[in-house]
Amino acid sequence: MEPMTVIPLNLYNAAMIRTDTAPSFRFCVAPMLDWTDRHERYFLRLLSRHARLYTEMVTTGALIHGDRQRFLCHDPVEQPVALQLGGCVSDELARCAAMAEEAGFNEVNLNVGCPSDRVQSGRFGACLMADPALVAAGVQAMCRATTLPVTVKTRIGIDEQDSDAFLQRFIEPVAEAGCRHFILHARCAWLKGLSPKENRDIPPLNRERVLRMKQRYPSLRFVINGGITTLDESGTLLESLDGVMLGREVYQNPWLLSAVDHVLFGEPDDSQRTRGDIIRAFLPHVRRELELGTPLQRMTRHILGLYRGVPGGRRFRRHLSENAHRPGAGIEVLEDALALTEPAVLCKEIA
């Protein structure tokens, strides 16, 4: 690899990055539409104290004209947690950034990575990579409206515009506008010809480009996203980058988070903790929400992968899948699922 030219950003002030929040960017759980709602985030926080969590993407229109309380609702237990916004109108982004701070989030993130047709029609998501000046204007307005870190999550290219030079032309004006933190999904986004699901897998990973961006702009913080499935892999990437972000792997195998604090943050080993301990810690949240009228299935759908690969895991998933959606389903459904699973787990451990 040829030596990279280090590009100083004249408006960059290292003091603007708060050292007290920096460590929490080492491991992040990606914002995932329909997945990272407040119940999922509460559950994930029981597994890791330090992993940085993100809301689902919320559009500026939904916040300004819709049910603001519903979109901003979160439990303080979830911290550190960031609000991800979708939008492109500077004034609207500024208003929503101020709402994020008032609601108690500790970061506001702009989505410049989603490739869906619906998102493109609203002119936000990955299509905004083609207009870095517009993104920069939005970032600048957000920075003026809040004291929170304003971050951007993006792809490394769009369609045929798949080069280091294209990504640099995006990063530089956005960084000058005030964004010091970029989350790079290490795949190009194809806005035509691929579905959002296909965009998660078909475009090849190019992690080397993300590494080159960190070398080129060492004063900026870069978190890498895309295809990371293990903590060993995460640790290797953290030798060169400021953070890693996992999405589907955490959702489908949440127990992965149980080792994050020890392996990546140097906390004492907590390996005596069990999956059953996590479920029991989740029960008070479930009870409170049931009393408020939240359907059980809205919460239990997030925990189906907790026993993945563990004896009894299929019984756990089957019992919840067959019973949690029933009208009037109560806490006993989750308690029974745990009872069906724990004997099998204990027998395996004794053996």
Short mmCIF file of C-alpha atoms in Angstrom, two decimals:
data_model
loop_
_atom_site.label_atom_id
_atom_site.label_comp_id
_atom_site.label_asym_id
_atom_site.label_seq_id
_atom_site.Cartn_x
_atom_site.Cartn_y
_atom_site.Cartn_z
CA MET A 1 0.00 0.00 0.00
CA GLU A 2 1.34 3.42 -0.96
CA PRO A 3 1.84 5.93 1.87
CA MET A 4 -1.19 8.11 2.37
CA THR A 5 -1.09 11.88 2.41
CA VAL A 6 -2.38 13.18 5.74
CA ILE A 7 -4.96 15.89 5.16
CA PRO A 8 -5.35 18.43 7.97
CA LEU A 9 -8.83 19.91 8.28
CA ASN A 10 -8.37 23.56 9.09
CA LEU A 11 -11.59 23.96 11.05
CA TYR A 12 -10.99 20.85 13.12
CA ASN A 13 -10.57 21.34 16.84
CA ALA A 14 -9.59 18.20 18.71
CA ALA A 15 -10.98 19.66 21.92
CA MET A 16 -14.47 19.41 20.43
CA ILE A 17 -14.37 15.62 20.78
CA ARG A 18 -15.37 14.86 24.34
CA THR A 19 -12.94 12.38 25.80
CA ASP A 20 -15.56 11.12 28.22
CA THR A 21 -17.75 9.87 25.36
CA ALA A 22 -14.99 8.61 23.09
CA PRO A 23 -14.58 5.11 24.59
CA SER A 24 -18.23 4.25 24.05
CA PHE A 25 -17.74 4.42 20.29
CA ARG A 26 -15.48 1.36 20.38
CA PHE A 27 -18.45 -0.97 19.94
CA CYS A 28 -21.79 0.12 18.51
CA VAL A 29 -25.03 -1.63 17.61
CA ALA A 30 -26.30 -0.36 14.28
CA PRO A 31 -29.60 1.45 13.82
CA MET A 32 -31.97 -1.08 12.20
CA LEU A 33 -35.45 -0.21 11.00
CA ASP A 34 -38.17 -2.20 12.80
CA TRP A 35 -35.53 -3.80 15.02
CA THR A 36 -33.75 -1.33 17.32
CA ASP A 37 -36.83 0.00 19.04
CA ARG A 38 -36.85 0.90 22.74
CA HIS A 39 -37.63 -2.67 23.87
CA GLU A 40 -34.70 -4.08 21.92
CA ARG A 41 -32.38 -1.38 23.24
CA TYR A 42 -33.46 -2.05 26.84
CA PHE A 43 -32.79 -5.75 26.32
CA LEU A 44 -29.36 -5.16 24.73
CA ARG A 45 -28.32 -2.86 27.58
CA LEU A 46 -28.78 -5.78 29.97
CA LEU A 47 -26.07 -7.61 28.03
CA SER A 48 -23.54 -4.77 27.77
CA ARG A 49 -23.08 -1.58 29.79
CA HIS A 50 -20.78 0.05 27.25
CA ALA A 51 -22.04 -0.82 23.76
CA ARG A 52 -23.35 2.29 22.05
CA LEU A 53 -26.96 1.91 20.92
CA TYR A 54 -28.88 3.65 18.15
CA THR A 55 -32.57 4.18 17.52
CA GLU A 56 -34.27 3.16 14.34
CA MET A 57 -34.05 5.90 11.72
CA VAL A 58 -36.65 8.59 12.42
CA THR A 59 -37.48 11.05 9.66
CA THR A 60 -37.53 14.75 10.37
CA GLY A 61 -41.11 14.87 9.11
CA ALA A 62 -42.21 12.23 11.60
CA LEU A 63 -40.68 14.18 14.48
CA ILE A 64 -41.95 17.58 13.45
CA HIS A 65 -45.44 16.57 12.33
CA GLY A 66 -46.03 13.19 13.98
CA ASP A 67 -46.12 11.61 17.43
CA ARG A 68 -42.94 13.13 18.81
CA GLN A 69 -43.26 11.43 22.17
CA ARG A 70 -43.42 7.97 20.59
CA PHE A 71 -40.35 8.54 18.44
CA LEU A 72 -38.25 10.10 21.19
CA CYS A 73 -39.30 7.78 24.00
CA HIS A 74 -36.44 5.87 25.61
CA ASP A 75 -35.43 4.67 29.05
CA PRO A 76 -32.41 6.31 30.72
CA VAL A 77 -31.13 2.76 31.20
CA GLU A 78 -30.41 2.66 27.47
CA GLN A 79 -27.59 5.24 27.66
CA PRO A 80 -25.35 5.71 25.80
CA VAL A 81 -27.95 5.93 23.03
CA ALA A 82 -28.09 8.02 19.87
CA LEU A 83 -31.02 9.25 17.78
CA GLN A 84 -30.66 8.58 14.06
CA LEU A 85 -32.36 11.07 11.76
CA GLY A 86 -33.37 10.86 8.12
CA GLY A 87 -33.76 14.12 6.25
CA CYS A 88 -32.04 16.74 4.12
CA VAL A 89 -33.65 20.11 4.93
CA SER A 90 -31.27 22.07 7.15
CA ASP A 91 -33.88 23.86 9.24
CA GLU A 92 -35.76 20.64 9.90
CA LEU A 93 -32.58 18.77 10.83
CA ALA A 94 -31.65 21.57 13.21
CA ARG A 95 -35.05 21.45 14.92
CA CYS A 96 -34.82 17.68 15.32
CA ALA A 97 -31.25 17.84 16.64
CA ALA A 98 -32.45 20.22 19.34
CA MET A 99 -35.28 17.80 20.15
CA ALA A 100 -32.77 14.97 20.49
CA GLU A 101 -30.79 16.91 23.08
CA GLU A 102 -33.89 17.95 24.99
CA ALA A 103 -35.10 14.33 25.04
CA GLY A 104 -31.85 13.15 26.61
CA PHE A 105 -30.03 11.42 23.77
CA ASN A 106 -26.26 11.87 23.77
CA GLU A 107 -25.61 11.84 20.02
CA VAL A 108 -27.56 12.71 16.89
CA ASN A 109 -26.71 10.73 13.76
CA LEU A 110 -27.61 11.56 10.16
CA ASN A 111 -28.50 8.65 7.86
CA VAL A 112 -26.66 8.93 4.55
CA GLY A 113 -26.51 5.20 3.97
CA CYS A 114 -29.99 3.71 3.50
CA PRO A 115 -30.49 2.70 -0.17
CA SER A 116 -34.24 1.96 -0.22
CA ASP A 117 -36.49 3.44 -2.90
CA ARG A 118 -38.79 4.90 -0.24
CA VAL A 119 -35.88 6.72 1.38
CA GLN A 120 -34.62 7.99 -1.98
CA SER A 121 -38.05 9.40 -2.82
CA GLY A 122 -37.82 11.52 0.32
CA ARG A 123 -34.32 12.57 -0.68
CA PHE A 124 -32.43 11.20 2.26
CA GLY A 125 -30.27 8.16 2.86
CA ALA A 126 -27.50 7.02 0.51
CA CYS A 127 -28.60 9.20 -2.42
CA LEU A 128 -27.35 12.21 -0.42
CA MET A 129 -23.77 11.09 -1.00
CA ALA A 130 -24.13 12.65 -4.45
CA ASP A 131 -24.73 16.06 -2.84
CA PRO A 132 -22.09 16.60 -0.14
CA ALA A 133 -22.80 20.34 -0.03
CA LEU A 134 -26.40 19.66 0.99
CA VAL A 135 -25.26 17.21 3.68
CA ALA A 136 -22.68 19.73 4.90
CA ALA A 137 -25.35 22.42 5.18
CA GLY A 138 -27.53 20.07 7.23
CA VAL A 139 -24.65 19.08 9.50
CA GLN A 140 -23.70 22.70 10.07
CA ALA A 141 -27.28 23.58 11.02
CA MET A 142 -27.45 20.64 13.41
CA CYS A 143 -24.15 21.57 15.05
CA ARG A 144 -25.45 25.07 15.66
CA ALA A 145 -28.67 23.76 17.18
CA THR A 146 -27.19 21.28 19.68
CA THR A 147 -24.17 20.64 21.85
CA LEU A 148 -24.45 16.92 21.12
CA PRO A 149 -21.96 15.19 18.82
CA VAL A 150 -23.35 15.26 15.28
CA THR A 151 -22.30 12.15 13.39
CA VAL A 152 -22.90 10.76 9.91
CA LYS A 153 -23.48 7.14 8.89
CA THR A 154 -22.82 6.54 5.22
CA ARG A 155 -21.69 4.07 2.59
CA ILE A 156 -18.29 4.24 0.87
CA GLY A 157 -19.78 5.00 -2.55
CA ILE A 158 -22.94 4.89 -4.67
CA ASP A 159 -23.51 3.08 -7.94
CA GLU A 160 -20.52 3.52 -10.27
CA GLN A 161 -19.08 6.22 -8.03
CA ASP A 162 -17.03 3.73 -6.09
CA SER A 163 -13.62 5.24 -5.40
CA ASP A 164 -11.50 6.78 -2.67
CA ALA A 165 -11.71 10.12 -4.44
CA PHE A 166 -15.52 10.11 -4.38
CA LEU A 167 -15.62 9.30 -0.67
CA GLN A 168 -13.04 12.01 0.07
CA ARG A 169 -15.13 14.58 -1.81
CA PHE A 170 -17.98 13.67 0.51
CA ILE A 171 -16.04 13.55 3.79
CA GLU A 172 -14.11 16.80 3.50
CA PRO A 173 -16.96 19.35 3.26
CA VAL A 174 -19.05 17.44 5.81
CA ALA A 175 -16.11 17.41 8.23
CA GLU A 176 -15.49 21.12 7.68
CA ALA A 177 -19.16 21.71 8.51
CA GLY A 178 -18.69 20.16 11.95
CA CYS A 179 -18.97 16.38 11.69
CA ARG A 180 -15.92 14.82 13.34
CA HIS A 181 -17.27 11.27 13.41
CA PHE A 182 -18.11 9.07 10.44
CA ILE A 183 -19.61 5.59 10.53
CA LEU A 184 -18.71 3.94 7.23
CA HIS A 185 -20.59 0.91 6.00
CA ALA A 186 -17.79 -0.62 3.96
CA ARG A 187 -19.91 -1.34 0.88
CA CYS A 188 -21.00 0.74 -2.06
CA ALA A 189 -24.78 1.31 -2.25
CA TRP A 190 -26.54 0.51 -5.50
CA LEU A 191 -29.49 2.86 -5.75
CA LYS A 192 -30.85 1.11 -8.87
CA GLY A 193 -31.01 -2.60 -9.47
CA LEU A 194 -30.61 -3.90 -5.92
CA SER A 195 -33.12 -4.10 -3.10
CA PRO A 196 -32.19 -2.89 0.42
CA LYS A 197 -31.73 -6.55 1.44
CA GLU A 198 -29.45 -7.22 -1.55
CA ASN A 199 -27.52 -4.03 -0.79
CA ARG A 200 -26.56 -5.54 2.57
CA ASP A 201 -24.80 -8.50 0.98
CA ILE A 202 -24.13 -8.24 -2.76
CA PRO A 203 -21.85 -5.19 -3.03
CA PRO A 204 -18.41 -6.45 -1.95
CA LEU A 205 -16.87 -5.28 1.28
CA ASN A 206 -13.99 -2.84 0.90
CA ARG A 207 -12.62 -2.38 4.40
CA GLU A 208 -9.30 -1.20 3.02
CA ARG A 209 -10.97 2.01 1.86
CA VAL A 210 -12.18 2.71 5.39
CA LEU A 211 -8.66 2.14 6.71
CA ARG A 212 -7.29 4.52 4.10
CA MET A 213 -9.76 7.22 5.16
CA LYS A 214 -8.50 6.94 8.75
CA GLN A 215 -4.92 7.22 7.53
CA ARG A 216 -5.77 10.21 5.39
CA TYR A 217 -7.79 12.04 8.05
CA PRO A 218 -6.29 10.96 11.39
CA SER A 219 -7.98 13.80 13.29
CA LEU A 220 -11.42 12.40 12.45
CA ARG A 221 -13.04 9.44 14.15
CA PHE A 222 -14.01 6.49 11.94
CA VAL A 223 -16.22 3.56 12.92
CA ILE A 224 -16.49 0.65 10.50
CA ASN A 225 -19.72 -1.24 9.76
CA GLY A 226 -20.51 -4.16 7.49
CA GLY A 227 -20.01 -7.91 7.70
CA ILE A 228 -18.39 -8.01 11.16
CA THR A 229 -19.51 -11.09 13.10
CA THR A 230 -17.06 -11.75 15.95
CA LEU A 231 -15.33 -9.92 18.78
CA ASP A 232 -11.96 -11.21 17.57
CA GLU A 233 -12.59 -9.53 14.23
CA SER A 234 -13.73 -6.41 16.05
CA GLY A 235 -10.55 -6.32 18.12
CA THR A 236 -8.38 -6.56 15.03
CA LEU A 237 -10.21 -3.67 13.34
CA LEU A 238 -9.92 -1.57 16.50
CA GLU A 239 -6.13 -1.68 16.15
CA SER A 240 -6.52 0.74 13.22
CA LEU A 241 -9.93 2.36 13.63
CA ASP A 242 -11.86 4.16 16.37
CA GLY A 243 -14.82 1.83 16.56
CA VAL A 244 -16.79 -1.05 15.10
CA MET A 245 -20.51 -1.30 14.50
CA LEU A 246 -22.44 -4.58 14.25
CA GLY A 247 -26.04 -4.92 13.18
CA ARG A 248 -27.73 -8.16 12.15
CA GLU A 249 -25.23 -10.37 13.96
CA VAL A 250 -26.10 -8.75 17.29
CA TYR A 251 -29.83 -8.92 16.62
CA GLN A 252 -29.74 -12.57 15.61
CA ASN A 253 -27.16 -13.60 18.21
CA PRO A 254 -27.53 -11.11 21.09
CA TRP A 255 -25.47 -13.22 23.52
CA LEU A 256 -22.44 -11.95 21.59
CA LEU A 257 -22.87 -8.71 23.54
CA SER A 258 -22.36 -10.44 26.87
CA ALA A 259 -18.57 -10.52 26.34
CA VAL A 260 -18.16 -7.03 24.85
CA ASP A 261 -17.49 -5.20 28.11
CA HIS A 262 -14.75 -7.64 29.12
CA VAL A 263 -13.11 -8.23 25.73
CA LEU A 264 -13.27 -4.72 24.25
CA PHE A 265 -13.60 -2.41 27.26
CA GLY A 266 -11.40 -4.18 29.80
CA GLU A 267 -14.13 -4.73 32.38
CA PRO A 268 -13.85 -7.71 34.80
CA ASP A 269 -14.87 -11.06 33.35
CA ASP A 270 -18.58 -11.64 33.94
CA SER A 271 -18.76 -15.09 32.36
CA GLN A 272 -20.72 -16.55 35.30
CA ARG A 273 -23.75 -14.63 34.11
CA THR A 274 -26.26 -16.79 32.21
CA ARG A 275 -28.87 -16.22 29.54
CA GLY A 276 -31.48 -16.98 32.16
CA ASP A 277 -30.11 -14.13 34.27
CA ILE A 278 -30.69 -11.78 31.34
CA ILE A 279 -34.28 -12.95 30.86
CA ARG A 280 -34.99 -12.52 34.59
CA ALA A 281 -33.53 -9.01 34.46
CA PHE A 282 -35.79 -8.26 31.47
CA LEU A 283 -38.98 -9.38 33.25
CA PRO A 284 -39.58 -6.12 35.18
CA HIS A 285 -39.53 -4.16 31.92
CA VAL A 286 -41.97 -6.63 30.37
CA ARG A 287 -44.32 -6.38 33.35
CA ARG A 288 -44.32 -2.57 33.25
CA GLU A 289 -45.01 -2.51 29.54
CA LEU A 290 -47.79 -5.09 29.78
CA GLU A 291 -49.48 -2.89 32.38
CA LEU A 292 -49.27 0.00 29.91
CA GLY A 293 -50.92 -2.11 27.22
CA THR A 294 -47.86 -3.04 25.16
CA PRO A 295 -48.43 -6.45 23.49
CA LEU A 296 -46.06 -9.15 24.73
CA GLN A 297 -44.94 -10.11 21.24
CA ARG A 298 -43.67 -6.59 20.61
CA MET A 299 -41.03 -7.26 23.27
CA THR A 300 -40.35 -10.98 22.95
CA ARG A 301 -39.69 -10.83 19.20
CA HIS A 302 -36.36 -9.22 20.02
CA ILE A 303 -35.09 -12.01 22.26
CA LEU A 304 -35.70 -15.05 20.06
CA GLY A 305 -32.00 -15.37 19.23
CA LEU A 306 -30.75 -15.31 22.82
CA TYR A 307 -30.44 -19.11 23.00
CA ARG A 308 -29.16 -19.56 19.44
CA GLY A 309 -26.96 -22.63 19.24
CA VAL A 310 -27.74 -23.64 22.82
CA PRO A 311 -29.61 -26.85 23.85
CA GLY A 312 -33.23 -25.97 24.43
CA GLY A 313 -33.02 -22.90 22.22
CA ARG A 314 -35.51 -24.24 19.72
CA ARG A 315 -38.06 -24.89 22.48
CA PHE A 316 -37.54 -21.33 23.72
CA ARG A 317 -38.13 -19.83 20.28
CA ARG A 318 -41.05 -22.10 19.47
CA HIS A 319 -42.89 -21.38 22.71
CA LEU A 320 -42.56 -17.63 22.28
CA SER A 321 -43.40 -17.72 18.57
CA GLU A 322 -46.53 -19.80 19.15
CA ASN A 323 -47.85 -18.02 22.24
CA ALA A 324 -46.56 -14.44 22.63
CA HIS A 325 -48.76 -13.10 19.83
CA ARG A 326 -52.00 -14.44 21.29
CA PRO A 327 -54.50 -11.88 22.62
CA GLY A 328 -53.97 -11.34 26.33
CA ALA A 329 -50.60 -13.11 26.39
CA GLY A 330 -48.94 -12.29 29.71
CA ILE A 331 -45.65 -12.57 31.54
CA GLU A 332 -46.23 -16.29 32.15
CA VAL A 333 -45.51 -16.99 28.46
CA LEU A 334 -41.97 -15.71 28.87
CA GLU A 335 -41.56 -17.40 32.24
CA ASP A 336 -42.70 -20.72 30.77
CA ALA A 337 -40.31 -20.35 27.82
CA LEU A 338 -37.47 -19.85 30.27
CA ALA A 339 -38.54 -22.90 32.30
CA LEU A 340 -38.60 -25.03 29.14
CA THR A 341 -35.08 -23.95 28.24
CA GLU A 342 -33.12 -23.83 31.48
CA PRO A 343 -33.16 -27.58 32.26
CA ALA A 344 -31.56 -28.35 28.91
CA VAL A 345 -28.92 -25.66 29.45
CA LEU A 346 -28.14 -26.86 32.97
CA CYS A 347 -27.80 -30.48 31.85
CA LYS A 348 -25.35 -29.42 29.15
CA GLU A 349 -23.28 -27.43 31.65
CA ILE A 350 -23.18 -30.33 34.15
CA ALA A 351 -22.14 -32.77 31.42
#
